[in-house]
Amino acid sequence: MAHMWMVRGDSGRLYEEFRDQRVVALGWIELAHVAKPGVSKDKLAEVFAARRPDLKPGSILAGASQVWRYINKVEKGDKVITYNPSARRYLVGTIEGDLTVEQNPSLPGMSLLRATRWDHEIDRDDLSVSTKNSLGSTMTFFQVPPAAAAEIFRVATGKSGPGAHNASNIPATDEESSEETDDLLQSLEAKAVEFIKDKISQLDWDEMQELVAGILRAMGYKTRVAKQGPDRGADIVASPDGLGFENPRIVVEVKHRSGSMGSKEVRSFLGGRHKDDRGLYVSTGGFSKDARYEADRASIPVTLWELDDIVRALVDYYETVDSETRRLVPLKRLYWPA
């Protein structure tokens, strides 16, 4: 099977742009003027160090190595994958173009582009734990291990790949290995977040509602949780007194589904709010750009929580959440040398 490469733009920030523009792209705009096929890794590192004296040598070498591979090792016909951490979905495609260096207004800060045909979109839950782990590196650009690439191909197409054993894996350089060792804690944290998200996604709607209420209680609020029934736009009400008389009165809507929430859903949520209310809209499937715009222009303060936000809040307050909430998502503490 052709090589498969992971290209992630700023923690998944550019997932929709990659899809809509039919490209993958890297930043490192400091290297754009020397980004030509055949450029050496040493040259890239030299230029990068001159442009970014604030970076550590390991970061310089790792960045130069990733750009060098992207320029010199990626070929037409190679497979490519990118990740949307909000929706927990991967986009799988095929590289169709040579490297182009340009400034695309839709991709701010990204200057190294390759035309891409996006063929499939798959759920993270459809992949094995080992493949999820292989895709958990914090590097912006890396080669997906052959076994993981074969599984992704199989899940995406329903067919067996041409054979993982035929795919040659490009070994990491000493510089990259050193940098990955330096960033091991960051990598572990990123993987932990994704596996906690996997666990939370398995909760049913009632459990998700209780989880959000438990986090709010750990933050110091008292909560009233609505019983299951017709959607009235207020699944949870949180306030200092528990009755909603004292401010802030936080009205919470919880949507636990795979699809992202749009502007229509956010407007509906805002429609029943009082002027002194505060809104918290929770969607495990994420939010569209229009939904975020709708929240930004709302007449009352509204916070949008997706899975990443739920995980961060849960981890931040885990020591103070009650036992019922801990039972929903059991976690273990990991100690690391300071």
CSV table of C-alpha atoms in Angstrom, one decimal:
chain,number,residue,atom,x,y,z
A,1,MET,CA,0.0,0.0,0.0
A,2,ALA,CA,1.2,3.6,-0.7
A,3,HIS,CA,2.5,5.5,2.3
A,4,MET,CA,-0.2,7.1,4.6
A,5,TRP,CA,0.6,10.4,6.2
A,6,MET,CA,-1.1,12.2,9.1
A,7,VAL,CA,-1.4,16.0,8.6
A,8,ARG,CA,-3.1,17.8,11.5
A,9,GLY,CA,-3.6,21.5,11.4
A,10,ASP,CA,-3.3,23.2,14.8
A,11,SER,CA,-5.0,20.4,16.8
A,12,GLY,CA,-7.6,19.8,14.1
A,13,ARG,CA,-8.5,23.5,13.7
A,14,LEU,CA,-8.2,23.2,9.9
A,15,TYR,CA,-10.2,20.0,9.3
A,16,GLU,CA,-13.1,21.7,7.6
A,17,GLU,CA,-10.7,24.0,5.6
A,18,PHE,CA,-8.7,21.0,4.4
A,19,ARG,CA,-11.9,19.3,3.3
A,20,ASP,CA,-13.5,22.3,1.6
A,21,GLN,CA,-10.3,23.5,-0.1
A,22,ARG,CA,-9.4,19.9,-1.1
A,23,VAL,CA,-5.9,20.2,0.2
A,24,VAL,CA,-3.5,19.4,3.0
A,25,ALA,CA,-1.1,22.0,4.2
A,26,LEU,CA,1.7,22.7,6.6
A,27,GLY,CA,2.7,26.0,8.2
A,28,TRP,CA,6.4,26.8,9.0
A,29,ILE,CA,6.0,29.9,6.9
A,30,GLU,CA,9.6,30.8,7.8
A,31,LEU,CA,10.7,28.0,5.5
A,32,ALA,CA,8.4,28.8,2.5
A,33,HIS,CA,11.0,30.6,0.4
A,34,VAL,CA,13.4,27.5,0.5
A,35,ALA,CA,10.7,24.8,0.3
A,36,LYS,CA,11.7,23.2,-3.0
A,37,PRO,CA,12.1,19.5,-3.8
A,38,GLY,CA,15.7,18.4,-3.1
A,39,VAL,CA,16.3,20.9,-0.3
A,40,SER,CA,18.4,19.4,2.4
A,41,LYS,CA,17.3,18.9,6.0
A,42,ASP,CA,20.4,20.8,7.1
A,43,LYS,CA,19.5,23.8,5.0
A,44,LEU,CA,15.9,23.9,6.4
A,45,ALA,CA,17.3,23.7,9.9
A,46,GLU,CA,19.8,26.5,9.3
A,47,VAL,CA,17.1,28.8,7.9
A,48,PHE,CA,14.6,27.9,10.6
A,49,ALA,CA,17.1,28.5,13.4
A,50,ALA,CA,18.0,31.9,11.9
A,51,ARG,CA,14.3,32.9,11.7
A,52,ARG,CA,13.3,31.4,15.1
A,53,PRO,CA,16.1,31.9,17.6
A,54,ASP,CA,13.6,31.6,20.4
A,55,LEU,CA,13.1,27.8,19.7
A,56,LYS,CA,15.2,25.0,21.3
A,57,PRO,CA,17.6,23.0,19.0
A,58,GLY,CA,15.4,19.9,19.3
A,59,SER,CA,12.3,21.9,18.1
A,60,ILE,CA,14.3,23.3,15.2
A,61,LEU,CA,15.5,19.9,14.1
A,62,ALA,CA,12.0,18.3,14.5
A,63,GLY,CA,10.3,21.1,12.6
A,64,ALA,CA,12.9,21.0,9.8
A,65,SER,CA,12.7,17.2,9.6
A,66,GLN,CA,8.9,17.3,9.2
A,67,VAL,CA,9.0,19.9,6.5
A,68,TRP,CA,11.8,18.0,4.7
A,69,ARG,CA,9.7,14.8,4.6
A,70,TYR,CA,6.7,16.7,3.4
A,71,ILE,CA,8.6,18.2,0.6
A,72,ASN,CA,10.8,15.2,-0.4
A,73,LYS,CA,9.0,12.0,0.6
A,74,VAL,CA,5.3,12.6,-0.1
A,75,GLU,CA,4.3,11.5,-3.6
A,76,LYS,CA,1.2,11.6,-5.7
A,77,GLY,CA,-1.0,8.6,-4.9
A,78,ASP,CA,0.0,8.5,-1.2
A,79,LYS,CA,-2.8,8.3,1.3
A,80,VAL,CA,-3.4,11.1,3.8
A,81,ILE,CA,-5.4,11.4,6.9
A,82,THR,CA,-6.4,14.3,9.2
A,83,TYR,CA,-8.4,14.5,12.4
A,84,ASN,CA,-11.3,16.5,13.8
A,85,PRO,CA,-11.0,16.1,17.6
A,86,SER,CA,-14.4,17.8,18.2
A,87,ALA,CA,-16.3,15.3,16.1
A,88,ARG,CA,-13.8,12.5,16.7
A,89,ARG,CA,-13.7,11.7,13.0
A,90,TYR,CA,-10.9,11.2,10.5
A,91,LEU,CA,-10.9,12.3,6.9
A,92,VAL,CA,-9.0,9.9,4.6
A,93,GLY,CA,-7.9,10.9,1.1
A,94,THR,CA,-5.3,10.7,-1.6
A,95,ILE,CA,-2.5,13.2,-2.5
A,96,GLU,CA,-3.2,14.4,-6.1
A,97,GLY,CA,-0.8,17.3,-6.6
A,98,ASP,CA,2.8,18.3,-6.2
A,99,LEU,CA,3.9,20.7,-3.6
A,100,THR,CA,2.8,24.3,-4.1
A,101,VAL,CA,4.0,27.3,-2.0
A,102,GLU,CA,1.3,29.9,-1.7
A,103,GLN,CA,-0.7,32.0,0.7
A,104,ASN,CA,-4.3,30.8,0.8
A,105,PRO,CA,-6.7,33.3,2.6
A,106,SER,CA,-8.8,30.3,3.8
A,107,LEU,CA,-5.7,28.7,5.4
A,108,PRO,CA,-4.0,31.5,7.4
A,109,GLY,CA,-0.4,30.7,8.3
A,110,MET,CA,-0.3,27.6,6.0
A,111,SER,CA,2.0,28.0,3.0
A,112,LEU,CA,3.0,24.5,1.9
A,113,LEU,CA,0.0,23.0,0.1
A,114,ARG,CA,-0.8,19.7,-1.7
A,115,ALA,CA,-4.0,19.1,-3.7
A,116,THR,CA,-5.9,16.2,-2.1
A,117,ARG,CA,-8.9,14.2,-3.0
A,118,TRP,CA,-10.9,13.4,0.1
A,119,ASP,CA,-12.4,9.9,-0.2
A,120,HIS,CA,-13.8,8.8,3.1
A,121,GLU,CA,-14.7,10.0,6.6
A,122,ILE,CA,-14.5,7.5,9.5
A,123,ASP,CA,-15.3,7.5,13.2
A,124,ARG,CA,-12.6,7.1,15.7
A,125,ASP,CA,-14.7,4.5,17.5
A,126,ASP,CA,-14.4,2.2,14.5
A,127,LEU,CA,-10.6,1.8,15.0
A,128,SER,CA,-8.8,-0.5,17.3
A,129,VAL,CA,-7.0,0.8,20.4
A,130,SER,CA,-3.6,0.1,18.9
A,131,THR,CA,-4.4,2.2,15.8
A,132,LYS,CA,-5.9,5.0,17.9
A,133,ASN,CA,-2.6,5.0,19.8
A,134,SER,CA,-0.6,5.1,16.6
A,135,LEU,CA,-2.5,8.2,15.5
A,136,GLY,CA,-2.0,9.9,18.9
A,137,SER,CA,1.4,11.6,18.2
A,138,THR,CA,1.5,15.3,18.8
A,139,MET,CA,3.6,15.9,15.7
A,140,THR,CA,1.9,18.0,13.0
A,141,PHE,CA,3.1,15.6,10.2
A,142,PHE,CA,4.2,12.0,10.4
A,143,GLN,CA,3.9,8.7,8.6
A,144,VAL,CA,1.2,6.4,9.9
A,145,PRO,CA,2.6,2.9,10.7
A,146,PRO,CA,1.8,0.3,8.0
A,147,ALA,CA,-0.5,-1.8,10.2
A,148,ALA,CA,-2.5,1.2,11.3
A,149,ALA,CA,-2.7,2.4,7.7
A,150,ALA,CA,-4.0,-1.0,6.6
A,151,GLU,CA,-6.7,-1.0,9.2
A,152,ILE,CA,-7.8,2.6,8.3
A,153,PHE,CA,-8.0,1.6,4.7
A,154,ARG,CA,-10.1,-1.5,5.6
A,155,VAL,CA,-12.5,0.5,7.8
A,156,ALA,CA,-12.8,3.3,5.2
A,157,THR,CA,-13.4,1.1,2.2
A,158,GLY,CA,-14.6,-2.2,3.7
A,159,LYS,CA,-11.8,-3.9,1.8
A,160,SER,CA,-8.4,-5.3,2.8
A,161,GLY,CA,-5.5,-3.2,1.9
A,162,PRO,CA,-2.9,-4.3,-0.6
A,163,GLY,CA,-0.8,-5.6,2.3
A,164,ALA,CA,0.7,-3.7,5.2
A,165,HIS,CA,3.9,-5.8,5.0
A,166,ASN,CA,4.7,-4.2,1.6
A,167,ALA,CA,4.6,-0.6,3.0
A,168,SER,CA,8.1,0.6,3.9
A,169,ASN,CA,8.2,2.6,7.1
A,170,ILE,CA,10.5,5.5,7.1
A,171,PRO,CA,12.5,5.4,10.4
A,172,ALA,CA,12.6,8.5,12.5
A,173,THR,CA,15.9,10.4,12.6
A,174,ASP,CA,17.9,10.7,15.8
A,175,GLU,CA,16.8,14.3,16.0
A,176,GLU,CA,13.1,13.5,15.7
A,177,SER,CA,13.5,10.6,18.2
A,178,SER,CA,15.1,13.0,20.6
A,179,GLU,CA,12.4,15.6,20.2
A,180,GLU,CA,9.7,13.0,20.6
A,181,THR,CA,11.4,11.9,23.9
A,182,ASP,CA,11.4,15.5,25.1
A,183,ASP,CA,7.7,15.8,24.2
A,184,LEU,CA,6.7,12.4,25.7
A,185,LEU,CA,4.7,14.0,28.5
A,186,GLN,CA,2.8,16.2,26.0
A,187,SER,CA,2.1,13.1,23.8
A,188,LEU,CA,0.8,11.1,26.8
A,189,GLU,CA,-1.4,14.0,27.8
A,190,ALA,CA,-2.8,14.2,24.3
A,191,LYS,CA,-3.5,10.5,24.1
A,192,ALA,CA,-5.1,10.5,27.5
A,193,VAL,CA,-7.5,13.2,26.4
A,194,GLU,CA,-8.5,11.2,23.4
A,195,PHE,CA,-9.1,8.0,25.4
A,196,ILE,CA,-11.1,9.9,28.0
A,197,LYS,CA,-13.2,11.3,25.2
A,198,ASP,CA,-13.7,7.7,24.0
A,199,LYS,CA,-15.0,6.8,27.4
A,200,ILE,CA,-17.3,9.8,27.7
A,201,SER,CA,-18.7,9.1,24.2
A,202,GLN,CA,-19.9,5.7,25.4
A,203,LEU,CA,-22.2,7.3,28.0
A,204,ASP,CA,-25.9,7.4,27.3
A,205,TRP,CA,-27.8,10.7,27.3
A,206,ASP,CA,-28.9,10.5,30.9
A,207,GLU,CA,-25.3,9.7,32.0
A,208,MET,CA,-23.9,12.6,30.0
A,209,GLN,CA,-26.4,15.0,31.6
A,210,GLU,CA,-25.4,13.7,35.0
A,211,LEU,CA,-21.7,14.1,34.1
A,212,VAL,CA,-22.1,17.8,33.1
A,213,ALA,CA,-24.1,18.4,36.3
A,214,GLY,CA,-21.4,16.7,38.4
A,215,ILE,CA,-18.7,19.0,36.9
A,216,LEU,CA,-20.8,22.1,37.6
A,217,ARG,CA,-21.3,20.9,41.2
A,218,ALA,CA,-17.5,20.5,41.5
A,219,MET,CA,-17.2,24.1,40.4
A,220,GLY,CA,-19.2,25.2,43.3
A,221,TYR,CA,-22.8,25.4,41.9
A,222,LYS,CA,-25.9,23.5,43.0
A,223,THR,CA,-27.8,21.9,40.2
A,224,ARG,CA,-31.3,20.9,39.2
A,225,VAL,CA,-31.4,18.2,36.6
A,226,ALA,CA,-34.5,17.9,34.4
A,227,LYS,CA,-36.1,14.5,34.1
A,228,GLN,CA,-36.2,12.9,30.6
A,229,GLY,CA,-39.0,14.2,28.5
A,230,PRO,CA,-39.9,16.9,25.9
A,231,ASP,CA,-36.9,19.1,25.1
A,232,ARG,CA,-37.5,22.5,26.8
A,233,GLY,CA,-34.0,23.9,26.2
A,234,ALA,CA,-33.0,23.5,29.9
A,235,ASP,CA,-31.6,20.1,30.8
A,236,ILE,CA,-29.8,21.5,33.8
A,237,VAL,CA,-30.1,24.7,35.9
A,238,ALA,CA,-27.1,25.6,38.0
A,239,SER,CA,-26.9,28.4,40.5
A,240,PRO,CA,-25.3,29.3,43.9
A,241,ASP,CA,-28.5,28.5,45.8
A,242,GLY,CA,-29.8,25.6,43.7
A,243,LEU,CA,-33.1,27.3,43.1
A,244,GLY,CA,-32.1,29.7,40.4
A,245,PHE,CA,-32.8,32.8,42.4
A,246,GLU,CA,-29.2,33.8,43.0
A,247,ASN,CA,-27.0,34.9,40.1
A,248,PRO,CA,-25.4,33.6,38.1
A,249,ARG,CA,-28.2,31.3,36.9
A,250,ILE,CA,-26.7,29.0,34.3
A,251,VAL,CA,-29.1,27.3,32.0
A,252,VAL,CA,-27.6,24.2,30.4
A,253,GLU,CA,-28.6,22.3,27.2
A,254,VAL,CA,-27.0,18.9,26.6
A,255,LYS,CA,-26.8,17.3,23.2
A,256,HIS,CA,-25.2,13.9,23.1
A,257,ARG,CA,-25.0,12.9,19.4
A,258,SER,CA,-22.5,12.5,16.6
A,259,GLY,CA,-23.6,15.4,14.5
A,260,SER,CA,-22.5,19.0,15.1
A,261,MET,CA,-24.9,21.6,16.3
A,262,GLY,CA,-25.7,24.5,13.9
A,263,SER,CA,-26.9,28.1,14.3
A,264,LYS,CA,-30.5,27.0,14.3
A,265,GLU,CA,-30.1,24.9,17.4
A,266,VAL,CA,-28.2,27.7,19.2
A,267,ARG,CA,-30.8,30.3,18.3
A,268,SER,CA,-33.5,28.0,19.6
A,269,PHE,CA,-31.6,27.6,22.9
A,270,LEU,CA,-31.2,31.4,23.2
A,271,GLY,CA,-34.8,32.1,22.5
A,272,GLY,CA,-36.1,31.1,25.9
A,273,ARG,CA,-33.5,32.8,28.0
A,274,HIS,CA,-34.0,35.7,30.4
A,275,LYS,CA,-31.8,38.7,30.3
A,276,ASP,CA,-29.9,37.7,33.4
A,277,ASP,CA,-29.4,34.1,32.4
A,278,ARG,CA,-26.1,32.6,31.5
A,279,GLY,CA,-26.1,29.9,28.9
A,280,LEU,CA,-24.0,26.7,28.6
A,281,TYR,CA,-24.6,24.6,25.5
A,282,VAL,CA,-23.0,21.2,25.5
A,283,SER,CA,-22.6,19.2,22.3
A,284,THR,CA,-20.5,16.1,22.1
A,285,GLY,CA,-20.6,16.3,18.3
A,286,GLY,CA,-19.1,19.8,18.3
A,287,PHE,CA,-20.5,23.0,16.7
A,288,SER,CA,-20.5,24.5,13.2
A,289,LYS,CA,-18.8,27.8,12.5
A,290,ASP,CA,-22.2,29.5,12.2
A,291,ALA,CA,-23.2,28.1,15.6
A,292,ARG,CA,-20.1,29.7,17.1
A,293,TYR,CA,-20.9,33.0,15.4
A,294,GLU,CA,-24.5,32.8,16.7
A,295,ALA,CA,-23.2,32.3,20.3
A,296,ASP,CA,-20.7,35.2,19.9
A,297,ARG,CA,-23.4,37.7,18.9
A,298,ALA,CA,-25.9,36.5,21.5
A,299,SER,CA,-27.4,39.1,23.9
A,300,ILE,CA,-26.5,37.0,26.9
A,301,PRO,CA,-23.2,35.3,27.7
A,302,VAL,CA,-23.1,31.8,26.2
A,303,THR,CA,-20.4,29.2,26.5
A,304,LEU,CA,-20.2,26.3,24.0
A,305,TRP,CA,-18.7,23.1,25.4
A,306,GLU,CA,-17.7,20.2,23.1
A,307,LEU,CA,-15.9,17.0,24.1
A,308,ASP,CA,-12.5,18.6,24.6
A,309,ASP,CA,-14.0,21.2,27.0
A,310,ILE,CA,-15.8,18.5,28.9
A,311,VAL,CA,-12.6,16.5,29.3
A,312,ARG,CA,-10.6,19.5,30.4
A,313,ALA,CA,-13.2,20.6,33.0
A,314,LEU,CA,-13.5,17.0,34.3
A,315,VAL,CA,-9.8,16.6,34.7
A,316,ASP,CA,-9.4,20.1,36.3
A,317,TYR,CA,-12.1,19.3,38.9
A,318,TYR,CA,-11.7,15.6,39.2
A,319,GLU,CA,-10.4,15.7,42.8
A,320,THR,CA,-13.6,17.5,43.9
A,321,VAL,CA,-16.3,15.8,41.8
A,322,ASP,CA,-18.6,13.5,43.8
A,323,SER,CA,-18.5,9.7,43.8
A,324,GLU,CA,-21.5,9.4,41.5
A,325,THR,CA,-19.7,11.5,38.8
A,326,ARG,CA,-16.5,9.5,39.3
A,327,ARG,CA,-18.3,6.3,38.7
A,328,LEU,CA,-19.4,7.6,35.3
A,329,VAL,CA,-15.8,8.2,34.2
A,330,PRO,CA,-13.3,6.4,36.4
A,331,LEU,CA,-9.8,8.0,36.1
A,332,LYS,CA,-6.4,7.2,37.6
A,333,ARG,CA,-3.8,9.8,38.6
A,334,LEU,CA,-0.4,9.6,36.7
A,335,TYR,CA,2.7,11.0,38.4
A,336,TRP,CA,5.5,12.5,36.3
A,337,PRO,CA,8.9,13.8,37.4
A,338,ALA,CA,8.9,17.6,37.8
